[in-house]
């Protein structure tokens, strides 16, 4: 396989695992768009129907299961929320003409219904182990938005329980009500792509806040194209085919009325002891519950007022708390209510009675009737007695009446308190995002249809790059794929290779299949590296060094199935890889990282969890500089063909001893006291303590006591570490790397694009000084913002950087030009020593 062929294997379109069936072979009672959607799902095998409310997902699920069993044999299982069994029974018998599906609660009932083609059950029965999905040939999850939460019990249980089911369908109108990230959990359940892999491929993390993931801007189009290959979004029949009629599929007008009630002004106590006028509901669950509890009377009074003003209308009275239900019944005794502990048959009958117009006021919870129930025939009014952050439950409830075939304008009255305004704004924002997502997916469907060929061809266009070469007096910057560029380079022409390679498939840097981070797994990443590393060995001067910056990758337990965070030893895999291609491994430099900052990004090293059970807690992940060498031509003394020489006048014996052996210390000193540090600002504590720690005998107990004293004084931040221990051995462990000293800092100040994982400037200075001569060419095949070639220019070397991302490349060239101009025209700082590099200061 050549390089181009390898890149083509990266294109991700969901594979088809089903069977061919034409729309004409399906039940004629289905509408044309429904038949085409079912045929598409059966052809794919495992697919998602994310169709809007009222487009007939119930009938489509039944037909999908019927055809899958007809083709494969066995039985099919439909899993649905409590309270919607009657909808499936009605469509199966009255619409499609099939036998009534059997409702089952345990496997004994499944075996007893051996002659039945389709069985139905609820989510709780499957989740609690009463029903074994692996027994069935096909399965459909109705209102499958329960899968959207990766960490939920339902998702984790279902992922394993349904793994062996050949035909899997999920159906919901609200697949990702909160964040687009939730969509990938359906892909994981359906077997389309591992959830962790999808996260890595399409989403970027916020390095300052754990679990805050957003779509890479440059991956957005590819993400939606990929989703459309396994999920079908439809808002009306003509979305599938312009020839299909939309008659009967026009939504009625929607009137949403927000009723803000004044909050109680009293003496609410905040955490810090301050008094506030009222409790802020958005502050947390406890505060939100307090607001709900204190305002029940006011809110029910407003609900009754709305009901009394429209005596001829039927109403759904949505509420969340039992206390609210009791208050509604007291204020409006004629209301018919249901609740969780009510006998199921009695509860189901009350739902049916309201859907058939036999009762006027129906008091229910979103958790009971918010999904699957159709009330549009006899009701066009809904009142929400309160609001919360659960947009999925909210929007599902709205669409119990706001559906196709609704003949009246739908009026939604939402009652909330003055101190719940932030919750209202959050709901409106999620509503807007939901509509944006549906619009995007429908656009892709209209453009490419239900087939995958056009999408694959479109995605191939993201392969390859037109080479751009910028050359200065002391640098060369190339916008290209580093594999293709290094093939063109002269053999034995590079004095030092220093780069921060992509950390496996942990990050993606550009919307291009040539991107090394754009791989399905770490194994695939190294397969692409197999095309690059031999070229790096070829261009490196014999005897010279490749210094490779890497970091191990944290693997989270909910993605691996271990239940605990583990670490992928990426640095060890890199050592094996480079050695396989002929590099000689001769050492590793450790660069310590800030464990507190890391915990803010991952939540795996938390103080609270450590106190609960220290046995599962690991340690911070340092970064490493892996040192590899190309063997010299003459191996008798191991000197490089062009040795890296230093003058003893500039490189003293003392400096050599420190570089070679680290620090030797006496035992006559002591830890610094709280009194000596109390006047030091937090911004200075890091450097002061580290310097002290290097020069003192270390005591863990005294270190802990110092940290505790600083915490009491309010000088121990939760977001970064101020008293990290200093290292005695600065050759092997670098403890003073300034994580703010990257070109990303400059980028952020200029409000330009941030590099995904930037290399620190002081690391680069040390490596270049130690392993190269002035005048050497220093190569970085993953140039990024061109930190390595820029520093090389400043230190009297020739910089050579290759970068695939056009934005990084453009900004990097700007830094290179500025560096070269600075060397040509010395500034005042050059004369007074402020602008000198590490080597020049020596």
JSON list of C-alpha atoms in Angstrom, two decimals, residues 66 562 643 841:
[
{"chain": "A", "resi": 66, "resn": "UNK", "atom": "CA", "xyz": [-41.03, -6.95, 10.87]},
{"chain": "A", "resi": 562, "resn": "UNK", "atom": "CA", "xyz": [-12.35, -0.52, 33.12]},
{"chain": "A", "resi": 643, "resn": "UNK", "atom": "CA", "xyz": [30.35, 16.70, 16.14]},
{"chain": "A", "resi": 841, "resn": "UNK", "atom": "CA", "xyz": [23.32, 34.31, 28.44]}
]
